[in-house]
Amino acid sequence: MPTARFRLWPLSLALAIALTGCSDSQTDRGDETSEAPKPPEYPVTWRFALEEIEGSVQHAYAEALKERIEERSDGKIEVDIFPYGSLGTSAQLTELVRNGSVNLAFASPGHLANTIPEVGLFTLHYILPEDAEVTRQLLASPELLELFEPSYSDQDMKLLGFVPEGWMAWTANKALRTPKDFNGQRIRTMTSDMAEEAFRAYGAEPSQVPYSQVYSDLQLRKIDAQSNPVFAIEEMDFYEVQTTMTLARPAQFVASVVSNLEWYNALPENQQQWLDNGLNDVAQIAWETQEELNQTRLEQMLEEGHMKVVRLTDAEREAFRQASMPVRDIYLERTKESGRRIFDRLQQLIEEMEANKPE
């Protein structure tokens, strides 16, 4: 059964507690006059927690990063990957990385915006550019990371990069061609208040539901609709319990890769270099992987007739864009000066990149 993929393991809590205990020794530094710390005893294990299951974009990214770090370090670093469901929900994974129980994790704005309001920018609709190459350059921009870094640091996390996973699509048991089609629709959103606001603007009734619970809630008619990248709709089997997928291209699903801030700052220089170089290596791979997965899995669902697919026209998308505009004001009100600075600079970066795009 599809839900079996996401049964939270009985040992999850015990493992999380055990991992938390592992971090305690890092704070016991002993007397100030003790000798300089000894070089690390290799191999060293880094724990990497994912918000998605095996076979997903995040899993492909993590496997590629693991391969490069282990190769660059000549086996001195071993990366253990924990797919979604092995350690908890997305919010729980963020807490594990904040307290040092895991070293690396994915943290998507869809839940993180309650903790870091500024990152709720990525849950707004019709903010990111249509052009794929401009979007790729934008999300890989060091300046964009610098804009968000202070907000992550305040929450004991080091922002290592943004990973785009493709356009969000909507599924329901009817086409969603106009904002009025959302009236009364109980749509699942990720677990942040800003994620809810995007759909409340269309007249929907948002419901925050953990990723692992979406299939069963759709099946039991507790919710009427949901939003995810195409690859996730296929791999999570949502097509089994929904009849229609609407491609409106409202937003990219953007995940952030984070580490525990203290852990990252305490890494020996060579280990930091292995990590940073590995992240640079896999950035392009992540982009190509999401493009391939989203396309092939859409084709697979179309070939097998799993769902009816509706592609919105430019005019239909413009109606949604207009309806979404008030949510930008909500974002700016909640994030104050820091959110305004990020929002304005994002718009400037998009304009600059589009102007400089080769003909």
Coordinates of C-alpha atoms in Angstrom, one line a residue:
M1 CA 0.0 0.0 0.0
P2 CA 1.2 3.5 -0.7
T3 CA 0.9 4.6 2.9
A4 CA 3.4 1.9 3.9
R5 CA 6.1 4.0 2.4
F6 CA 5.6 6.5 5.1
R7 CA 5.0 4.6 8.2
L8 CA 7.1 6.4 10.8
W9 CA 9.4 3.8 12.0
P10 CA 8.8 2.6 15.6
L11 CA 12.5 3.3 16.4
S12 CA 12.4 6.8 15.1
L13 CA 11.9 8.4 18.5
A14 CA 14.5 6.2 20.1
L15 CA 17.0 7.0 17.3
A16 CA 16.3 10.7 17.5
I17 CA 16.9 10.6 21.3
A18 CA 20.0 8.6 20.8
L19 CA 21.3 11.1 18.2
T20 CA 20.5 14.0 20.5
G21 CA 22.7 12.3 23.1
C22 CA 25.5 12.1 20.7
S23 CA 25.7 15.9 20.5
D24 CA 26.1 16.3 24.3
S25 CA 29.8 15.5 24.2
Q26 CA 30.5 18.4 21.8
T27 CA 29.7 20.9 24.6
D28 CA 31.9 19.3 27.2
R29 CA 35.2 21.0 26.4
G30 CA 36.8 20.6 29.7
D31 CA 39.3 23.0 31.4
E32 CA 40.3 26.1 29.5
T33 CA 43.9 25.2 29.9
S34 CA 43.6 21.7 28.4
E35 CA 45.8 20.8 25.4
A36 CA 44.8 21.7 21.9
P37 CA 42.2 19.3 20.4
K38 CA 43.6 16.3 18.7
P39 CA 43.0 15.8 14.9
P40 CA 39.7 14.0 14.2
E41 CA 39.8 10.2 14.1
Y42 CA 38.7 9.1 10.7
P43 CA 36.3 8.0 9.4
V44 CA 33.9 10.7 10.5
T45 CA 30.1 10.2 10.0
W46 CA 27.8 13.0 8.8
R47 CA 24.1 12.4 9.2
F48 CA 21.9 13.8 6.4
A49 CA 18.1 13.9 6.9
L50 CA 15.7 14.2 4.0
E51 CA 12.1 15.5 3.7
E52 CA 11.4 13.0 0.9
I53 CA 11.6 9.3 0.3
E54 CA 14.0 7.2 -1.7
G55 CA 13.8 7.9 -5.4
S56 CA 13.0 11.6 -5.0
V57 CA 14.9 14.7 -6.0
Q58 CA 16.2 15.1 -2.5
H59 CA 17.3 11.5 -2.4
A60 CA 19.2 11.9 -5.7
Y61 CA 20.8 15.1 -4.4
A62 CA 21.9 13.4 -1.2
E63 CA 23.3 10.4 -3.0
A64 CA 25.3 12.7 -5.3
L65 CA 26.6 14.8 -2.4
K66 CA 27.5 11.6 -0.5
E67 CA 29.5 10.3 -3.4
R68 CA 31.5 13.5 -3.9
I69 CA 32.2 14.1 -0.3
E70 CA 33.4 10.5 0.3
E71 CA 35.5 10.7 -2.9
R72 CA 37.0 14.1 -2.1
S73 CA 37.8 13.0 1.5
D74 CA 39.2 9.7 0.3
G75 CA 36.8 7.9 2.6
K76 CA 37.6 10.0 5.7
I77 CA 34.0 11.3 5.7
E78 CA 31.0 8.9 5.5
V79 CA 27.6 10.3 4.8
D80 CA 24.6 8.5 6.3
I81 CA 21.3 9.4 4.5
F82 CA 18.0 9.2 6.4
P83 CA 15.0 9.3 4.0
Y84 CA 11.7 10.8 5.1
G85 CA 9.9 8.8 7.7
S86 CA 13.0 7.4 9.4
L87 CA 13.4 10.3 11.8
G88 CA 10.2 12.2 11.8
T89 CA 8.3 15.0 10.0
S90 CA 9.8 17.9 8.3
A91 CA 9.4 20.2 11.3
Q92 CA 11.0 17.5 13.5
L93 CA 14.0 17.2 11.2
T94 CA 14.6 20.9 11.4
E95 CA 14.6 20.7 15.2
L96 CA 17.1 17.8 15.0
V97 CA 19.5 19.8 12.9
R98 CA 19.1 22.8 15.2
N99 CA 20.0 20.8 18.3
G100 CA 22.9 19.0 16.5
S101 CA 21.3 15.6 16.4
V102 CA 21.8 15.5 12.7
N103 CA 24.5 17.4 10.8
L104 CA 22.7 18.1 7.5
A105 CA 19.1 18.3 6.5
F106 CA 16.6 19.6 3.9
A107 CA 14.3 22.3 5.3
S108 CA 11.6 23.5 2.9
P109 CA 10.0 26.9 3.3
G110 CA 6.6 25.3 3.4
H111 CA 7.1 24.4 7.0
L112 CA 10.2 26.6 7.9
A113 CA 8.3 29.9 7.3
N114 CA 6.8 29.6 10.8
T115 CA 10.3 29.6 12.3
I116 CA 12.0 31.9 9.7
P117 CA 9.3 34.1 8.3
E118 CA 11.5 35.6 5.5
V119 CA 11.7 32.2 3.8
G120 CA 8.0 32.3 3.3
L121 CA 8.8 34.3 0.2
F122 CA 9.1 31.0 -1.7
T123 CA 5.5 30.0 -0.8
L124 CA 4.1 33.1 -2.6
H125 CA 2.6 32.5 -6.0
Y126 CA 3.9 34.1 -9.2
I127 CA 7.0 35.5 -7.7
L128 CA 9.7 33.5 -9.5
P129 CA 10.4 33.9 -13.2
E130 CA 9.0 31.8 -15.9
D131 CA 12.3 31.3 -17.6
A132 CA 14.0 28.1 -16.3
E133 CA 17.6 29.2 -16.8
V134 CA 16.9 32.5 -15.0
T135 CA 15.3 30.6 -12.1
R136 CA 18.3 28.3 -11.9
Q137 CA 20.8 31.2 -11.8
L138 CA 18.7 33.0 -9.3
L139 CA 18.5 30.2 -6.8
A140 CA 22.2 29.4 -7.2
S141 CA 23.1 33.1 -6.6
P142 CA 25.5 33.6 -3.7
E143 CA 23.8 37.0 -3.1
L144 CA 20.5 35.3 -2.6
L145 CA 22.0 33.0 0.0
E146 CA 23.6 36.0 1.7
L147 CA 20.2 37.7 2.0
F148 CA 18.8 34.8 3.9
E149 CA 21.8 33.7 5.9
P150 CA 21.2 36.0 9.0
S151 CA 17.7 34.7 9.4
Y152 CA 18.9 31.1 9.3
S153 CA 21.8 31.9 11.7
D154 CA 19.4 33.3 14.2
Q155 CA 17.8 29.8 14.4
D156 CA 21.2 28.0 14.8
M157 CA 21.3 26.9 11.2
K158 CA 23.8 27.4 8.4
L159 CA 22.2 27.9 5.0
L160 CA 24.2 25.9 2.5
G161 CA 22.0 26.3 -0.6
F162 CA 18.6 26.4 -2.2
V163 CA 17.5 23.4 -4.3
P164 CA 14.6 23.9 -6.8
E165 CA 12.5 20.8 -7.3
G166 CA 10.1 21.9 -10.0
W167 CA 6.8 23.7 -10.5
M168 CA 4.1 23.0 -8.0
A169 CA 1.0 21.4 -9.5
W170 CA -2.5 21.2 -8.1
T171 CA -4.6 18.0 -7.8
A172 CA -8.3 17.7 -7.0
N173 CA -11.3 15.8 -8.3
K174 CA -12.0 18.6 -10.7
A175 CA -10.1 21.1 -12.8
L176 CA -8.9 24.3 -11.0
R177 CA -9.0 26.8 -13.9
T178 CA -10.1 29.9 -12.0
P179 CA -9.8 31.2 -8.4
K180 CA -13.6 30.5 -8.0
D181 CA -12.9 26.8 -8.6
F182 CA -11.1 26.9 -5.2
N183 CA -14.2 28.0 -3.3
G184 CA -14.9 25.6 -0.5
Q185 CA -12.0 23.3 -1.5
R186 CA -10.2 21.8 1.5
I187 CA -6.7 21.9 0.2
R188 CA -3.7 20.5 1.9
T189 CA -0.8 22.9 2.4
M190 CA 2.6 22.5 4.0
T191 CA 2.7 23.3 7.7
S192 CA 3.3 27.0 7.7
D193 CA 0.8 29.9 8.0
M194 CA 2.2 31.6 4.9
A195 CA 1.6 28.5 2.8
E196 CA -2.0 28.7 3.9
E197 CA -2.4 32.3 2.9
A198 CA -1.5 31.6 -0.8
F199 CA -4.6 29.4 -1.2
R200 CA -6.9 31.4 1.2
A201 CA -6.5 34.2 -1.4
Y202 CA -8.3 32.0 -3.9
G203 CA -11.2 31.2 -1.5
A204 CA -9.9 27.8 -0.6
E205 CA -10.0 26.3 2.9
P206 CA -6.4 25.4 3.7
S207 CA -5.5 22.6 6.0
Q208 CA -1.9 22.0 7.2
V209 CA -1.2 18.3 6.9
P210 CA 2.2 16.5 7.3
Y211 CA 3.5 15.0 4.0
S212 CA 3.1 11.4 5.2
Q213 CA -0.6 11.9 6.0
V214 CA -1.7 13.4 2.6
Y215 CA -2.5 10.2 0.8
S216 CA -4.8 8.8 3.6
D217 CA -6.5 12.2 4.1
L218 CA -7.3 12.4 0.3
Q219 CA -8.5 8.8 0.4
L220 CA -10.8 9.4 3.3
R221 CA -12.0 12.7 1.9
K222 CA -10.7 14.7 4.8
I223 CA -9.2 17.0 2.2
D224 CA -10.2 17.7 -1.4
A225 CA -7.0 18.8 -3.0
Q226 CA -3.2 19.2 -2.6
S227 CA -0.2 20.9 -4.2
N228 CA 3.2 19.3 -4.9
P229 CA 5.7 19.0 -7.7
V230 CA 4.7 16.5 -10.4
F231 CA 7.4 13.9 -9.5
A232 CA 6.0 13.9 -5.9
I233 CA 2.4 13.4 -7.1
E234 CA 3.5 10.3 -8.9
E235 CA 5.9 8.8 -6.3
M236 CA 3.4 9.5 -3.5
D237 CA 0.6 7.8 -5.4
F238 CA -1.7 10.8 -5.0
Y239 CA -3.0 10.1 -8.6
E240 CA -4.7 7.0 -7.1
V241 CA -7.0 9.2 -5.1
Q242 CA -7.4 12.3 -7.3
T243 CA -8.8 12.6 -10.8
T244 CA -7.4 15.8 -12.2
M245 CA -4.0 17.6 -12.1
T246 CA -3.9 21.3 -13.0
L247 CA -0.6 22.8 -14.2
A248 CA -0.7 26.4 -13.3
R249 CA 3.0 27.0 -12.6
P250 CA 2.3 29.2 -9.5
A251 CA 5.5 28.5 -7.6
Q252 CA 8.6 26.4 -7.7
F253 CA 9.1 24.0 -4.8
V254 CA 12.3 25.3 -3.3
A255 CA 14.0 23.4 -0.5
S256 CA 17.0 24.7 1.5
V257 CA 19.9 22.5 2.5
V258 CA 21.0 23.4 6.0
S259 CA 23.5 22.3 8.7
N260 CA 23.8 22.9 12.4
L261 CA 25.5 26.3 12.6
E262 CA 27.9 25.4 15.5
W263 CA 28.8 22.1 13.8
Y264 CA 29.6 23.8 10.5
N265 CA 31.7 26.5 12.2
A266 CA 33.6 23.9 14.2
L267 CA 34.5 21.8 11.2
P268 CA 38.3 21.6 10.4
E269 CA 39.2 23.6 7.3
N270 CA 39.7 20.6 5.1
Q271 CA 36.2 19.2 6.1
Q272 CA 34.5 22.5 5.4
Q273 CA 36.2 22.5 2.0
W274 CA 35.1 19.0 1.2
L275 CA 31.5 20.0 2.1
D276 CA 31.5 23.3 0.2
N277 CA 33.1 21.8 -2.9
G278 CA 30.6 18.9 -2.8
L279 CA 27.7 21.3 -2.6
N280 CA 29.0 23.2 -5.6
D281 CA 29.4 20.0 -7.6
V282 CA 25.9 18.8 -7.1
A283 CA 24.0 22.1 -7.7
Q284 CA 23.7 21.5 -11.5
I285 CA 23.0 17.8 -11.0
A286 CA 20.0 18.7 -8.8
W287 CA 18.6 21.0 -11.4
E288 CA 18.9 18.4 -14.1
T289 CA 17.5 15.7 -11.9
Q290 CA 14.3 17.6 -11.0
E291 CA 13.7 18.4 -14.7
E292 CA 14.1 14.8 -15.7
L293 CA 12.0 13.4 -12.9
N294 CA 9.2 15.8 -13.3
Q295 CA 9.0 15.3 -17.1
T296 CA 9.3 11.5 -17.1
R297 CA 6.8 11.0 -14.3
L298 CA 4.3 13.3 -16.0
E299 CA 4.7 11.3 -19.2
Q300 CA 4.2 8.1 -17.2
M301 CA 1.0 9.3 -15.6
L302 CA -0.3 10.5 -19.0
E303 CA 0.6 7.2 -20.8
E304 CA -1.1 5.1 -18.1
G305 CA -4.1 7.4 -18.0
H306 CA -3.8 7.9 -14.3
M307 CA -5.1 11.5 -14.2
K308 CA -6.6 14.1 -16.5
V309 CA -4.0 16.9 -16.9
V310 CA -5.2 20.5 -17.4
R311 CA -2.7 23.2 -18.5
L312 CA -3.7 26.7 -17.8
T313 CA -3.5 29.4 -20.5
D314 CA -1.6 32.6 -20.0
A315 CA -4.9 34.4 -19.4
E316 CA -6.0 31.9 -16.7
R317 CA -2.6 32.1 -15.0
E318 CA -2.9 35.9 -15.0
A319 CA -6.2 35.7 -13.2
F320 CA -4.5 33.7 -10.4
R321 CA -1.6 36.1 -10.3
Q322 CA -3.9 39.0 -9.8
A323 CA -5.8 37.1 -7.0
S324 CA -2.5 36.3 -5.3
M325 CA -1.2 39.9 -5.0
P326 CA -2.7 40.6 -1.5
V327 CA -0.6 37.8 -0.1
R328 CA 2.6 39.7 -0.8
D329 CA 1.4 42.4 1.5
I330 CA 0.7 39.8 4.2
Y331 CA 4.3 38.5 3.8
L332 CA 5.8 42.0 4.0
E333 CA 3.7 42.8 7.1
R334 CA 4.9 39.7 8.9
T335 CA 8.6 40.0 7.9
K336 CA 8.9 43.8 8.4
E337 CA 12.2 45.4 7.2
S338 CA 14.1 42.2 6.6
G339 CA 11.4 40.8 4.4
R340 CA 11.1 44.0 2.4
R341 CA 14.8 44.0 1.8
I342 CA 14.8 40.4 0.5
F343 CA 11.6 40.9 -1.5
D344 CA 12.9 44.0 -3.3
R345 CA 16.3 42.6 -4.0
L346 CA 14.8 39.4 -5.4
Q347 CA 12.8 41.4 -7.9
Q348 CA 15.9 43.4 -8.9
L349 CA 18.0 40.2 -9.3
I350 CA 15.3 38.8 -11.6
E351 CA 15.2 41.9 -13.7
E352 CA 19.0 42.0 -14.0
M353 CA 19.2 38.3 -14.9
E354 CA 16.4 38.5 -17.5
A355 CA 18.0 41.7 -19.0
N356 CA 21.4 39.9 -19.3
K357 CA 20.1 36.7 -20.7
P358 CA 21.7 35.9 -24.1
E359 CA 19.3 36.2 -27.0

